[in-house]
Coordinates of C-alpha atoms and ligand atoms in Angstrom, one line a residue:
M1 CA 176.7 -23.4 147.8
K2 CA 178.3 -21.2 145.2
P3 CA 181.7 -22.6 144.0
N4 CA 184.6 -20.5 145.1
T5 CA 186.2 -19.3 141.9
H6 CA 188.6 -16.9 143.6
R7 CA 192.1 -17.2 142.1
F8 CA 195.3 -16.2 143.7
G9 CA 198.0 -14.2 142.0
Q10 CA 201.2 -15.8 140.8
A11 CA 202.7 -19.1 142.0
V12 CA 206.4 -19.6 141.4
I13 CA 207.8 -23.1 141.1
I14 CA 211.5 -23.8 141.4
G15 CA 212.5 -26.7 139.0
G16 CA 210.7 -28.0 135.9
S17 CA 211.1 -31.7 136.4
I18 CA 208.5 -34.2 137.4
A19 CA 207.6 -32.6 140.8
G20 CA 207.6 -29.1 139.3
L21 CA 205.5 -30.1 136.3
M22 CA 202.9 -31.9 138.4
S23 CA 202.8 -28.9 140.8
A24 CA 202.3 -26.5 137.9
R25 CA 199.4 -28.5 136.6
V26 CA 197.5 -28.5 139.9
L27 CA 198.3 -24.9 140.8
A28 CA 197.1 -23.7 137.4
D29 CA 193.6 -24.4 138.7
H30 CA 194.0 -21.9 141.5
F31 CA 196.4 -19.1 140.4
D32 CA 196.1 -16.5 137.7
K33 CA 199.6 -17.4 136.7
V34 CA 202.1 -20.2 137.4
L35 CA 205.7 -19.5 136.6
V36 CA 208.1 -22.5 136.5
L37 CA 211.7 -21.4 136.8
E38 CA 214.2 -24.0 135.5
R39 CA 217.9 -23.5 135.3
E40 CA 218.5 -25.7 132.3
P41 CA 217.1 -25.4 128.7
F42 CA 214.5 -28.1 127.9
P43 CA 215.3 -30.4 125.0
E44 CA 212.9 -30.4 122.0
G45 CA 212.3 -34.1 122.3
P46 CA 212.4 -37.1 124.7
E47 CA 216.1 -36.6 125.6
A48 CA 217.8 -37.0 129.0
R49 CA 218.8 -33.7 130.6
K50 CA 222.1 -32.9 132.2
S51 CA 220.4 -31.6 135.4
T52 CA 218.5 -34.9 135.8
P53 CA 221.1 -37.5 135.1
Q54 CA 218.9 -40.2 136.7
G55 CA 216.8 -40.0 133.5
R56 CA 219.2 -42.4 131.8
H57 CA 218.3 -45.1 134.2
I58 CA 215.3 -47.3 134.6
H59 CA 212.2 -45.4 135.9
A60 CA 209.3 -47.5 137.0
V61 CA 205.9 -45.9 137.6
L62 CA 203.7 -47.1 140.4
E63 CA 200.0 -47.5 139.7
A64 CA 199.1 -44.6 142.0
G65 CA 201.5 -42.3 140.2
L66 CA 200.2 -43.4 136.8
K67 CA 196.6 -42.9 137.8
T68 CA 197.4 -39.4 139.2
M69 CA 199.2 -38.4 136.1
E70 CA 196.3 -39.7 133.9
G71 CA 193.8 -37.9 136.0
L72 CA 195.6 -34.6 135.7
F73 CA 196.4 -34.9 132.0
P74 CA 193.5 -36.2 130.1
G75 CA 194.7 -37.8 126.9
L76 CA 198.0 -38.8 128.3
R77 CA 197.3 -42.5 128.1
R78 CA 196.4 -42.3 124.4
E79 CA 199.6 -40.3 123.7
L80 CA 201.8 -42.7 125.6
E81 CA 200.4 -45.7 123.8
A82 CA 200.7 -44.0 120.5
G83 CA 204.3 -43.4 121.3
G84 CA 204.9 -47.2 121.8
V85 CA 204.7 -47.2 125.7
E86 CA 203.3 -50.4 127.0
Y87 CA 200.7 -50.7 129.7
I88 CA 201.3 -53.9 131.6
D89 CA 199.6 -56.1 134.2
M90 CA 202.3 -56.1 136.9
A91 CA 201.4 -59.5 138.2
R92 CA 201.4 -61.2 134.8
D93 CA 204.1 -59.3 132.9
A94 CA 206.8 -58.8 135.5
A95 CA 209.3 -61.6 136.4
W96 CA 210.6 -60.5 139.8
L97 CA 213.1 -62.1 142.0
Q98 CA 212.7 -60.1 145.2
S99 CA 215.0 -60.6 148.1
G100 CA 215.9 -64.0 146.6
S101 CA 212.4 -65.4 145.9
W102 CA 210.4 -65.2 142.7
K103 CA 207.1 -63.4 142.8
A104 CA 204.0 -65.5 141.8
R105 CA 202.8 -64.6 138.3
Y106 CA 199.1 -64.6 137.6
E107 CA 196.4 -62.5 135.8
G108 CA 196.2 -59.5 138.1
D109 CA 194.8 -56.0 138.0
I110 CA 197.7 -53.7 139.0
E111 CA 198.3 -51.6 135.9
T112 CA 201.4 -49.7 135.2
I113 CA 203.6 -48.6 132.3
L114 CA 207.1 -49.3 131.0
V115 CA 208.5 -46.0 129.7
S116 CA 211.8 -44.2 129.6
R117 CA 212.1 -41.3 132.0
P118 CA 212.9 -38.7 129.2
F119 CA 209.8 -39.8 127.2
L120 CA 207.5 -39.5 130.2
E121 CA 208.9 -36.2 131.2
W122 CA 208.6 -34.9 127.7
K123 CA 205.0 -35.8 127.5
L124 CA 204.2 -34.2 130.8
R125 CA 206.1 -31.1 129.8
G126 CA 204.1 -30.8 126.6
H127 CA 200.8 -30.9 128.5
V128 CA 202.0 -28.3 131.1
A129 CA 203.4 -26.0 128.4
A130 CA 200.0 -26.0 126.7
L131 CA 198.2 -24.6 129.8
P132 CA 197.3 -21.0 129.1
N133 CA 198.3 -19.6 132.5
V134 CA 201.6 -21.6 132.9
E135 CA 204.9 -20.3 131.7
L136 CA 208.0 -22.5 131.6
R137 CA 211.0 -20.1 131.8
T138 CA 214.3 -21.8 131.3
G139 CA 217.8 -20.5 132.0
Y140 CA 216.8 -19.1 135.4
C141 CA 218.5 -20.4 138.5
V142 CA 216.8 -19.6 141.8
E143 CA 219.4 -18.4 144.4
E144 CA 217.4 -17.2 147.4
L145 CA 214.0 -17.0 149.0
V146 CA 212.6 -13.5 149.5
L147 CA 210.6 -12.7 152.6
D148 CA 208.1 -9.9 153.4
A149 CA 208.9 -7.1 155.9
S150 CA 207.7 -9.1 158.8
R151 CA 210.0 -12.0 157.8
T152 CA 207.2 -14.5 158.3
R153 CA 206.1 -15.0 154.7
A154 CA 207.8 -15.9 151.4
V155 CA 206.9 -13.4 148.8
G156 CA 209.2 -14.2 146.0
V157 CA 212.6 -15.5 144.9
K158 CA 215.9 -14.0 143.8
V159 CA 217.0 -15.5 140.4
K160 CA 220.0 -15.3 138.2
G161 CA 219.0 -15.4 134.5
P162 CA 219.9 -14.1 131.1
E163 CA 219.1 -10.5 132.3
G164 CA 221.3 -10.9 135.4
E165 CA 219.9 -11.0 138.9
Q166 CA 216.3 -10.1 139.7
E167 CA 213.5 -10.7 142.2
I168 CA 210.4 -12.4 141.0
P169 CA 207.3 -12.1 143.2
G170 CA 205.0 -15.1 144.1
A171 CA 202.1 -15.6 146.4
L172 CA 203.2 -19.2 146.8
I173 CA 206.7 -20.5 146.2
V174 CA 207.1 -24.2 145.6
D175 CA 210.6 -25.8 145.8
A176 CA 210.7 -28.7 143.4
S177 CA 214.4 -28.4 142.7
G178 CA 215.3 -32.0 143.5
R179 CA 217.9 -33.5 145.7
G180 CA 220.2 -30.6 145.4
S181 CA 217.7 -28.1 146.8
R182 CA 219.3 -25.3 148.7
A183 CA 216.2 -24.8 150.9
P184 CA 217.9 -26.1 154.1
Q185 CA 220.7 -23.4 153.7
W186 CA 218.1 -20.7 152.8
L187 CA 215.9 -21.4 155.8
E188 CA 218.8 -21.5 158.2
A189 CA 220.3 -18.2 156.9
L190 CA 216.8 -16.6 157.2
G191 CA 216.6 -17.6 160.9
F192 CA 214.2 -20.6 160.7
G193 CA 216.7 -23.0 162.2
Q194 CA 218.1 -26.3 160.9
V195 CA 215.9 -28.8 159.1
E196 CA 216.0 -32.2 160.7
Q197 CA 217.5 -34.8 158.4
E198 CA 217.2 -38.6 158.3
Q199 CA 219.7 -40.5 156.2
V200 CA 220.7 -44.1 155.4
R201 CA 224.0 -44.3 153.7
I202 CA 224.1 -46.9 151.0
D203 CA 226.6 -45.8 148.4
L204 CA 224.5 -47.2 145.6
G205 CA 225.5 -47.0 142.0
Y206 CA 223.2 -47.5 138.9
T207 CA 224.8 -48.4 135.6
S208 CA 222.5 -48.5 132.6
R209 CA 222.4 -48.8 128.9
L210 CA 219.8 -49.3 126.2
Y211 CA 219.6 -52.4 123.9
E212 CA 217.6 -53.3 120.9
R213 CA 214.8 -55.6 122.1
P214 CA 214.8 -59.0 120.3
P215 CA 211.8 -59.2 118.1
G216 CA 208.9 -61.3 119.3
F217 CA 210.3 -61.7 122.8
D218 CA 207.5 -62.0 125.3
A219 CA 208.6 -64.2 128.3
W220 CA 208.2 -61.0 130.4
K221 CA 208.0 -57.3 129.9
I222 CA 210.1 -56.4 132.9
L223 CA 212.6 -58.6 134.7
V224 CA 213.9 -57.6 138.1
L225 CA 216.5 -59.4 140.1
N226 CA 217.1 -58.4 143.7
G227 CA 219.2 -60.7 145.8
K228 CA 218.6 -61.3 149.5
A229 CA 220.5 -59.0 151.9
P230 CA 223.0 -59.2 153.3
E231 CA 224.4 -62.0 151.2
S232 CA 223.8 -60.2 147.9
Q233 CA 224.2 -56.5 147.4
R234 CA 223.5 -56.4 143.7
S235 CA 220.3 -55.9 141.6
G236 CA 219.5 -55.8 138.0
F237 CA 216.6 -54.8 135.8
I238 CA 215.6 -55.2 132.1
S239 CA 212.5 -53.3 131.1
N240 CA 210.8 -52.9 127.7
V241 CA 210.6 -49.2 126.8
E242 CA 209.2 -47.4 123.9
G243 CA 211.0 -47.7 120.5
G244 CA 211.4 -51.4 120.7
R245 CA 214.2 -51.1 123.2
W246 CA 215.3 -52.6 126.5
I247 CA 216.7 -50.5 129.3
V248 CA 219.1 -52.5 131.4
S249 CA 220.1 -51.1 134.8
L250 CA 222.5 -52.9 137.1
N251 CA 223.1 -51.6 140.6
G252 CA 225.2 -52.4 143.6
Y253 CA 225.6 -51.1 147.2
F254 CA 228.7 -49.9 149.0
G255 CA 230.8 -49.0 146.0
D256 CA 230.1 -52.3 144.2
H257 CA 229.1 -50.5 141.0
A258 CA 228.8 -52.0 137.6
P259 CA 231.6 -50.9 135.3
T260 CA 230.9 -48.7 132.2
D261 CA 232.9 -50.8 129.7
D262 CA 231.2 -53.6 127.7
A263 CA 233.0 -56.5 129.3
G264 CA 232.8 -55.2 132.8
F265 CA 229.1 -54.5 132.4
L266 CA 228.4 -58.0 131.2
E267 CA 230.5 -59.5 133.9
F268 CA 228.7 -57.6 136.6
A269 CA 225.4 -58.9 135.2
R270 CA 226.8 -62.4 135.4
G271 CA 227.4 -61.9 139.1
L272 CA 223.8 -61.0 139.9
P273 CA 221.9 -63.5 142.1
T274 CA 221.1 -65.4 139.0
P275 CA 222.8 -64.9 135.6
A276 CA 219.4 -64.4 133.8
I277 CA 220.1 -60.8 132.8
Y278 CA 223.5 -61.7 131.5
E279 CA 222.0 -64.5 129.4
Y280 CA 219.4 -62.2 127.9
I281 CA 221.8 -59.4 127.0
R282 CA 225.0 -61.1 126.0
D283 CA 223.9 -61.4 122.4
A284 CA 221.6 -58.4 122.3
R285 CA 222.7 -55.3 120.4
P286 CA 223.6 -52.3 122.7
L287 CA 222.3 -48.9 121.5
T288 CA 224.1 -46.7 124.0
D289 CA 227.2 -46.8 126.2
P290 CA 226.7 -47.7 129.9
V291 CA 226.5 -44.7 132.2
L292 CA 226.9 -44.6 136.0
H293 CA 224.9 -42.6 138.5
K294 CA 225.8 -42.7 142.2
I295 CA 223.3 -42.4 145.1
P296 CA 225.2 -41.8 148.3
S297 CA 222.1 -42.2 150.6
S298 CA 218.4 -42.2 151.0
R299 CA 217.7 -38.8 152.6
W300 CA 214.5 -37.3 154.1
L301 CA 214.4 -33.7 155.2
H302 CA 211.7 -33.3 157.8
Y303 CA 210.2 -29.9 156.9
E304 CA 207.0 -30.9 158.6
R305 CA 208.9 -30.8 161.9
L306 CA 210.1 -27.2 161.6
A307 CA 208.9 -25.2 164.6
R308 CA 208.9 -22.0 162.5
R309 CA 208.6 -21.7 158.8
P310 CA 207.9 -19.0 156.3
E311 CA 204.3 -19.2 155.1
G312 CA 203.8 -19.4 151.4
F313 CA 206.7 -21.7 150.9
V314 CA 206.3 -25.4 150.3
L315 CA 208.6 -28.2 149.1
L316 CA 208.0 -31.5 147.5
G317 CA 209.6 -34.2 145.4
D318 CA 213.3 -35.2 145.9
A319 CA 213.8 -31.8 147.5
V320 CA 212.1 -33.3 150.5
C321 CA 212.9 -37.0 150.2
A322 CA 215.2 -38.8 147.8
L323 CA 214.6 -42.5 148.3
N324 CA 216.7 -45.5 147.2
P325 CA 215.0 -45.9 143.8
V326 CA 214.9 -49.7 144.0
F327 CA 211.1 -49.6 144.6
G328 CA 210.5 -47.0 141.9
Q329 CA 208.6 -44.6 144.3
G330 CA 210.1 -41.1 143.6
M331 CA 207.9 -40.0 140.7
T332 CA 204.8 -41.4 142.3
V333 CA 205.5 -39.6 145.5
S334 CA 206.1 -36.4 143.5
A335 CA 202.8 -36.8 141.7
L336 CA 200.8 -37.6 144.8
G337 CA 202.6 -34.7 146.6
A338 CA 201.4 -32.3 143.9
K339 CA 197.9 -33.7 144.2
F340 CA 197.9 -33.1 148.0
L341 CA 199.2 -29.5 147.3
G342 CA 196.3 -28.9 145.0
E343 CA 193.9 -30.2 147.7
C344 CA 195.5 -28.0 150.4
V345 CA 195.3 -24.9 148.2
A346 CA 191.7 -25.6 147.2
R347 CA 190.7 -25.9 150.9
A348 CA 192.5 -22.6 151.5
K349 CA 190.2 -20.9 149.0
A350 CA 187.5 -21.0 151.5
S351 CA 189.5 -18.8 153.8
P352 CA 188.3 -15.1 153.9
E353 CA 191.9 -13.8 154.0
G354 CA 192.8 -14.6 150.4
L355 CA 195.9 -16.9 150.1
P356 CA 195.8 -18.5 153.3
L357 CA 198.4 -18.6 155.8
E358 CA 198.6 -22.2 156.8
V359 CA 198.9 -24.0 153.5
A360 CA 202.5 -25.0 154.2
R361 CA 202.1 -26.7 157.6
P362 CA 199.1 -29.1 156.6
F363 CA 200.7 -29.8 153.3
Q364 CA 204.1 -30.8 154.6
K365 CA 202.4 -32.9 157.3
K366 CA 200.3 -34.7 154.8
L367 CA 203.2 -35.3 152.5
A368 CA 205.3 -36.6 155.4
G369 CA 202.6 -39.3 156.0
L370 CA 203.0 -40.6 152.5
I371 CA 206.8 -40.4 152.5
G372 CA 206.8 -42.3 155.9
L373 CA 205.3 -45.4 154.3
C374 CA 207.8 -45.4 151.4
W375 CA 210.7 -44.6 153.6
T376 CA 209.9 -47.5 155.9
L377 CA 209.7 -49.9 153.0
T378 CA 213.0 -49.0 151.4
T379 CA 215.0 -48.4 154.5
T380 CA 213.9 -51.6 156.1
M381 CA 215.4 -53.4 153.2
D382 CA 218.5 -51.1 153.1
L383 CA 219.3 -51.6 156.7
A384 CA 219.4 -55.4 156.3
H385 CA 222.9 -54.7 155.0
P386 CA 225.2 -54.4 158.0
R387 CA 227.2 -51.8 156.1
A388 CA 224.2 -49.5 155.6
E389 CA 224.7 -46.5 158.0
G390 CA 221.6 -45.1 159.5
K391 CA 219.4 -45.2 162.6
R392 CA 218.2 -48.8 163.3
P393 CA 214.8 -48.3 165.0
F394 CA 213.6 -50.6 167.8
G395 CA 212.0 -53.7 166.4
L396 CA 213.8 -53.5 163.1
K397 CA 215.1 -57.1 163.2
F398 CA 211.6 -58.4 163.8
L399 CA 210.2 -56.2 160.9
Q400 CA 213.0 -57.4 158.6
W401 CA 212.3 -61.0 159.5
S402 CA 208.5 -60.6 158.9
F403 CA 209.2 -58.6 155.7
Q404 CA 211.4 -61.4 154.3
N405 CA 208.7 -63.9 155.2
M406 CA 206.1 -61.7 153.5
I407 CA 208.2 -61.6 150.4
D408 CA 208.8 -65.3 150.4
L409 CA 205.0 -65.9 150.9
T410 CA 204.3 -63.8 147.8
S411 CA 206.3 -66.3 145.8
Q412 CA 203.8 -69.1 146.5
H413 CA 200.5 -67.4 147.3
A414 CA 199.0 -65.2 144.6
A415 CA 196.3 -63.7 146.9
S416 CA 199.1 -62.4 149.3
C417 CA 201.1 -61.3 146.3
R418 CA 198.1 -59.2 145.2
T419 CA 197.8 -57.6 148.6
F420 CA 201.6 -56.8 148.5
Y421 CA 201.3 -55.2 145.1
E422 CA 198.4 -53.1 146.2
A423 CA 200.5 -51.7 149.1
L424 CA 203.6 -51.3 147.0
H425 CA 201.7 -49.5 144.2
L426 CA 200.1 -47.2 146.9
R427 CA 196.6 -48.3 146.0
K428 CA 195.7 -48.8 149.7
G429 CA 198.6 -47.7 151.7
I430 CA 200.1 -49.7 154.6
M431 CA 196.6 -50.3 155.9
G432 CA 196.1 -52.6 153.0
L433 CA 198.5 -55.0 154.6
L434 CA 196.3 -55.2 157.6
Q435 CA 193.5 -57.2 155.9
P436 CA 192.6 -60.3 158.0
G437 CA 193.2 -62.7 155.1
F438 CA 196.7 -61.4 154.4
L439 CA 197.6 -61.2 158.1
G440 CA 196.4 -64.7 158.7
A441 CA 198.4 -66.1 155.8
L442 CA 201.5 -64.2 157.0
M443 CA 201.1 -65.5 160.6
V444 CA 200.8 -69.1 159.4
Y445 CA 203.8 -68.5 157.2
N446 CA 205.8 -66.9 160.0
L447 CA 205.2 -70.1 162.0
K448 CA 206.1 -72.3 159.1
S449 CA 209.4 -70.5 158.7
F450 CA 210.5 -72.0 162.0
F451 CA 210.0 -75.6 160.8
V452 CA 210.3 -75.7 157.0
P453 CA 213.6 -74.8 155.2
R454 CA 213.3 -71.7 153.0
H455 CA 213.9 -73.6 149.7
K456 CA 210.8 -75.8 150.5
R457 CA 208.4 -72.9 151.3
A458 CA 209.5 -70.3 148.7
N459 CA 210.3 -70.3 145.0
L460 CA 214.0 -69.5 145.1
D461 CA 215.1 -70.9 141.8
R462 CA 212.5 -71.1 139.0
M463 CA 211.5 -68.0 137.1
P464 CA 207.7 -68.4 136.8
A465 CA 206.4 -68.5 133.2
R466 CA 204.0 -66.0 131.9
P467 CA 200.5 -67.3 132.9
G468 CA 198.2 -68.2 130.0
P469 CA 194.6 -67.0 130.0
S470 CA 192.6 -68.9 132.7
P471 CA 188.8 -69.3 132.9
R472 CA 189.0 -68.1 136.6
P473 CA 191.7 -65.5 136.9
G474 CA 193.0 -67.1 140.0
L475 CA 194.1 -65.7 143.3
G476 CA 194.9 -68.8 145.1
R477 CA 197.9 -71.0 145.6
V478 CA 200.1 -71.3 142.6
D479 CA 202.1 -74.2 141.5
V480 CA 205.8 -74.0 142.6
A481 CA 208.4 -76.6 141.9
A482 CA 210.1 -77.7 145.1
Ligands
LIG1 C1 219.2 -43.9 139.4 C2 217.8 -43.4 139.8 C3 216.8 -44.2 139.4 C4 215.5 -43.8 139.7 N1 214.4 -44.7 139.4 C5 213.2 -44.3 139.7 C6 212.1 -45.1 139.4 O1 212.2 -46.3 138.9 N2 210.8 -44.7 139.6 C7 210.6 -43.5 140.2 O2 209.4 -43.1 140.4 N3 211.6 -42.7 140.6 C8 212.9 -43.1 140.3 N4 213.9 -42.2 140.7 C9 213.6 -41.0 141.4 C10 213.1 -39.9 140.5 O3 214.1 -39.6 139.5 C11 212.8 -38.6 141.3 O4 212.0 -38.9 142.4 C12 212.0 -37.7 140.4 O5 212.8 -37.2 139.3 C13 211.4 -36.5 141.1 O6 212.3 -35.5 141.1 P1 212.1 -34.0 141.3 O7 211.2 -33.4 140.2 O8 211.7 -33.7 142.7 O9 213.6 -33.5 141.0 P2 214.5 -33.7 139.8 O10 214.0 -34.6 138.8 O11 215.9 -34.0 140.3 O12 214.5 -32.3 139.1 C14 214.9 -31.1 139.8 C15 214.8 -30.0 138.7 O13 215.1 -28.7 139.4 C16 216.0 -28.0 138.6 N5 216.7 -27.1 139.5 C17 217.5 -27.5 140.5 N6 217.9 -26.4 141.2 C18 217.4 -25.3 140.6 C19 217.4 -23.9 140.9 N7 218.1 -23.4 141.9 N8 216.7 -23.1 140.0 C20 216.0 -23.6 139.0 N9 215.9 -24.9 138.7 C21 216.6 -25.7 139.5 C22 216.9 -29.0 137.9 O14 217.5 -28.5 136.8 C23 215.8 -30.1 137.6 O15 215.2 -29.9 136.4 C24 215.2 -42.6 140.4 C25 216.3 -41.8 140.8 C26 217.6 -42.2 140.5 C27 218.7 -41.4 140.9

């Protein structure tokens, strides 16, 4: 069969951050021109931007997101490594106290990177800017969606820019404008009704600062401390990032936010479930002042459920779902969302009508499937805090109990830990957890939890050491001190 090389006219993307850049890359394969409209100027280098204040905080990349980025931007890996970004084996290089028990450490195969958000965004932006049919236009704030005469199809956007107000046409409009997206208001004003919204209020605050990394330090490359809900509502992270630095992020729920002064920041670190972070940073040299970012809620806008929608208008990234970042899913969901968008548009090329009607519906539905998995994971944990406000679905208590057991099991059983990492890093999706070996181990552990006290069946108090090379990289029981 002859390949379909038909190209559509102009695609317009609102927002030039992670979701916008990834979308620009995939749409460049299918459109004559892709125009990215960004309200803020881009910095020359790897600097945090005012419009994306989250960039000053730790940003983990899940394996599926990393692989998607590398697939779309050949040469990215080489550039990241040349810039001092480390590729790590999650199982070996992370020391992670999750929900009060330490993950087993072993030679594994889940690969990810430790990078600052501004550095990653800068590299992605460089690749996108180099695409011949993509234009990154800054200083343009999109204010409205423009419909055709039949009011069924989006055909452009109204923007405010240096030349004043104008309309810019687009055969496909992509909203990648982040959590502050105005799409719900636009759609309602245009007569498409209210977008259903799901929300879990957590009043989370991240306070972060950069430190100089002590030379030669290699006990871990990323250290994560999450206490068990509801007793503990604080978490902390230290991660290597490029430039020989550590990024240290401390967070707390329900207004328990780490202060931004030196003494308060350290004191908060001391109050984490273990004082490990405090002990590592108290003598380290800070490079920046602490900054605080507040996240009122995890929020999911269900565009896939709209009864009527304008064709030619799709949304992705935080504009659709802004998750509690504790599992580091947002950029990966954005990258995978962009990949799905490319697939939907490619399929639509086969349509004889030109740019197909019906890109929006299948795309939003597919995206919702992915978000659902991430949403369940994070909100199950969030809702373990009685103060978290949100819908508590039937069976939640059982899910939380089983989830906690699964986490505790991963502290003692490397094979189960591997299955858990595969699901978390979106290698296999939730179905990955349904493997007979894993389910069997979890069922036995669930039973055990009735008879054996937690401290005797989970590693609650000993940070596992980095495993040395072993002749048979082992996925079995690991040694845990009682
Ligand atoms: C504290 C914190 C920590 C996080 N940690 C992680 C992590 O560890 N791992 C991870 O994967 N994710 C993490 N995230 C989530 C991650 O930051 C987002 O999921 C990711 O940035 C995707 O966002 P986006 O591109 O959809 O939107 P954003 O990054 O918010 O960007 C939106 C862009 O749209 C532009 N814009 C907005 N309105 C308009 C308009 N009207 N016209 C033109 N331009 C507009 C903005 O200027 C901005 O550039 C974290 C988030 C927070 C808050």
